[in-house]
Coordinates of C-alpha atoms and ligand atoms in Angstrom, one line a residue:
X1 CA -48.0 -40.4 -74.2
X2 CA -50.5 -40.0 -77.1
X3 CA -49.0 -39.5 -80.9
X4 CA -48.4 -36.0 -81.4
X5 CA -51.3 -34.0 -83.2
X6 CA -49.7 -32.4 -86.1
X7 CA -51.9 -30.4 -88.7
X8 CA -51.0 -28.1 -92.0
X9 CA -52.0 -24.8 -90.9
X10 CA -52.9 -23.5 -94.0
X11 CA -54.8 -26.4 -95.0
X12 CA -56.8 -26.3 -91.8
X13 CA -57.8 -22.8 -92.1
X14 CA -58.6 -23.0 -95.8
X15 CA -60.9 -26.2 -95.3
X16 CA -62.5 -24.4 -91.9
X17 CA -61.4 -27.5 -90.1
X18 CA -62.2 -27.9 -86.4
X19 CA -60.0 -29.6 -83.9
X20 CA -61.3 -30.0 -80.0
X21 CA -59.8 -32.5 -77.4
X22 CA -57.9 -32.6 -74.3
X23 CA -54.2 -32.7 -73.3
X24 CA -53.0 -33.6 -69.9
X25 CA -51.0 -31.1 -68.0
X26 CA -48.0 -33.7 -67.1
X27 CA -47.6 -33.8 -70.8
X28 CA -46.4 -30.1 -70.9
X29 CA -42.5 -30.0 -70.3
X30 CA -41.8 -26.2 -70.5
X31 CA -45.3 -25.3 -68.8
X32 CA -44.5 -27.8 -65.7
X33 CA -41.6 -25.2 -64.9
X34 CA -44.1 -22.8 -63.5
X35 CA -46.6 -25.2 -61.6
X36 CA -46.9 -26.9 -58.2
X37 CA -48.3 -29.9 -59.7
X38 CA -49.1 -31.2 -62.8
X39 CA -52.3 -32.9 -62.2
X40 CA -55.5 -32.0 -64.6
X41 CA -55.8 -31.5 -68.1
X42 CA -56.7 -28.8 -70.5
X43 CA -59.3 -28.3 -73.0
X44 CA -58.9 -26.9 -76.0
X45 CA -60.5 -26.3 -79.7
X46 CA -58.9 -25.2 -82.9
X47 CA -60.9 -23.7 -85.3
X48 CA -59.6 -22.4 -88.8
X49 CA -60.7 -19.8 -90.7
X50 CA -59.8 -16.4 -92.2
X51 CA -59.1 -13.3 -89.7
X52 CA -60.7 -10.3 -90.0
X53 CA -58.7 -9.6 -93.4
X54 CA -58.0 -12.3 -95.7
X55 CA -55.2 -13.9 -93.9
X56 CA -55.7 -17.1 -92.5
X57 CA -56.0 -17.8 -89.2
X58 CA -56.5 -20.3 -86.6
X59 CA -58.9 -19.4 -83.6
X60 CA -57.3 -21.2 -80.6
X61 CA -59.6 -21.6 -77.2
X62 CA -57.8 -23.1 -74.3
X63 CA -59.7 -23.7 -70.8
X64 CA -58.5 -25.6 -67.6
X65 CA -57.1 -25.1 -64.1
X66 CA -53.3 -24.9 -63.7
X67 CA -51.5 -24.8 -60.3
X68 CA -48.9 -21.6 -60.3
X69 CA -46.3 -21.2 -57.6
X70 CA -46.4 -18.1 -56.0
X71 CA -43.0 -16.4 -56.4
X72 CA -43.6 -15.2 -52.8
X73 CA -44.2 -18.3 -50.5
X74 CA -44.0 -20.8 -53.1
X75 CA -47.3 -21.5 -52.5
X76 CA -50.0 -22.7 -55.1
X77 CA -52.1 -20.6 -57.1
X78 CA -55.4 -21.9 -58.5
X79 CA -55.5 -20.5 -61.8
X80 CA -58.3 -21.0 -64.4
X81 CA -57.3 -20.1 -67.9
X82 CA -60.0 -19.1 -70.2
X83 CA -58.2 -18.4 -73.6
X84 CA -59.1 -17.1 -76.9
X85 CA -56.5 -16.1 -79.2
X86 CA -57.2 -15.2 -83.2
X87 CA -53.7 -16.4 -84.6
X88 CA -52.8 -15.3 -88.4
X89 CA -50.7 -17.5 -90.4
X90 CA -48.2 -16.1 -92.0
X91 CA -47.1 -18.0 -95.3
X92 CA -43.5 -16.9 -95.3
X93 CA -41.0 -15.0 -93.0
X94 CA -41.6 -11.6 -94.9
X95 CA -45.4 -11.9 -94.6
X96 CA -44.5 -12.4 -90.7
X97 CA -42.5 -9.8 -90.5
X98 CA -45.3 -7.3 -91.9
X99 CA -48.0 -9.0 -89.8
X100 CA -46.0 -8.4 -86.7
X101 CA -45.6 -5.0 -87.1
X102 CA -49.2 -4.9 -85.9
X103 CA -49.2 -5.2 -82.3
X104 CA -52.8 -6.0 -82.5
X105 CA -52.9 -9.3 -84.0
X106 CA -50.9 -12.4 -82.9
X107 CA -49.3 -14.4 -85.6
X108 CA -47.2 -17.4 -86.2
X109 CA -45.0 -18.7 -89.3
X110 CA -47.3 -21.3 -90.9
X111 CA -44.8 -24.2 -90.6
X112 CA -46.3 -27.4 -92.9
X113 CA -46.3 -29.5 -89.9
X114 CA -47.7 -27.7 -86.7
X115 CA -47.6 -29.4 -83.7
X116 CA -50.7 -28.9 -81.7
X117 CA -49.4 -29.7 -78.0
X118 CA -46.5 -27.1 -78.7
X119 CA -49.0 -24.6 -79.7
X120 CA -51.3 -25.0 -77.1
X121 CA -48.3 -24.7 -74.8
X122 CA -47.1 -21.9 -76.2
X123 CA -50.6 -20.4 -75.7
X124 CA -50.8 -20.9 -72.2
X125 CA -47.2 -19.9 -71.3
X126 CA -47.3 -16.5 -73.1
X127 CA -50.7 -15.5 -70.9
X128 CA -49.0 -16.4 -67.7
X129 CA -48.5 -13.7 -65.2
X130 CA -44.5 -12.5 -65.3
X131 CA -44.4 -13.1 -61.8
X132 CA -47.3 -14.6 -60.1
X133 CA -48.1 -14.2 -56.6
X134 CA -51.0 -14.7 -54.1
X135 CA -53.4 -11.9 -53.4
X136 CA -52.4 -9.6 -50.2
X137 CA -54.6 -11.8 -47.8
X138 CA -54.1 -15.2 -49.5
X139 CA -49.9 -15.7 -49.5
X140 CA -48.6 -17.6 -46.7
X141 CA -45.9 -15.2 -45.9
X142 CA -49.0 -12.7 -45.0
X143 CA -50.4 -15.3 -42.9
X144 CA -47.4 -16.2 -40.7
X145 CA -47.6 -12.4 -39.7
X146 CA -51.0 -11.7 -39.4
X147 CA -50.9 -15.1 -37.7
X148 CA -49.0 -13.8 -34.8
X149 CA -50.7 -11.0 -34.3
X150 CA -54.2 -12.8 -34.4
X151 CA -52.0 -15.2 -31.5
X152 CA -51.2 -12.3 -29.1
X153 CA -54.6 -11.0 -29.8
X154 CA -56.2 -14.2 -28.6
X155 CA -53.9 -14.7 -25.7
X156 CA -54.7 -11.3 -24.6
X157 CA -58.5 -12.0 -25.1
X158 CA -57.9 -15.4 -23.1
X159 CA -56.4 -13.2 -20.2
X160 CA -59.0 -10.7 -20.3
X161 CA -61.5 -13.8 -19.9
X162 CA -59.8 -15.0 -17.0
X163 CA -59.8 -11.7 -15.2
X164 CA -63.7 -11.4 -15.7
X165 CA -64.2 -15.0 -14.1
X166 CA -62.0 -14.2 -11.3
Ligands
ZN201 ZN1 -47.8 -16.9 -51.8

């Protein structure tokens, strides 16, 4: 494991710093609970600046592919991530409460040592569907059911073909 990447978010925003990199999915302990395998990596970029108002903010972008666990068949769902979040930085708890009252913004308390890996992991987990499942025709459970009827159908058509031959 490489050393954790830690920033002071307020300095980072004030200096309009930019941080880009990749993180392996297997390094995300909490995220792994949602996945069928932890291969691959996520690309991220963090750009410091200010939000629509004057609040310091971090623009976060996360991209990559993960394998979510279907809640019906426990199979794999390929899930493309392409997240963009504008995270406002609250300087203290009262500011956090004020910013949080606005449902249209996301904000965090600007702790002086912000762990980027934990931030990226939080954003990914927050973006996941509450109960991921395959689409109607893609779930193994549906396939089992429709597989049976197809088998029946092909047996029938095989029989029909036999009848034609004779
Ligand atoms: Zn499924």
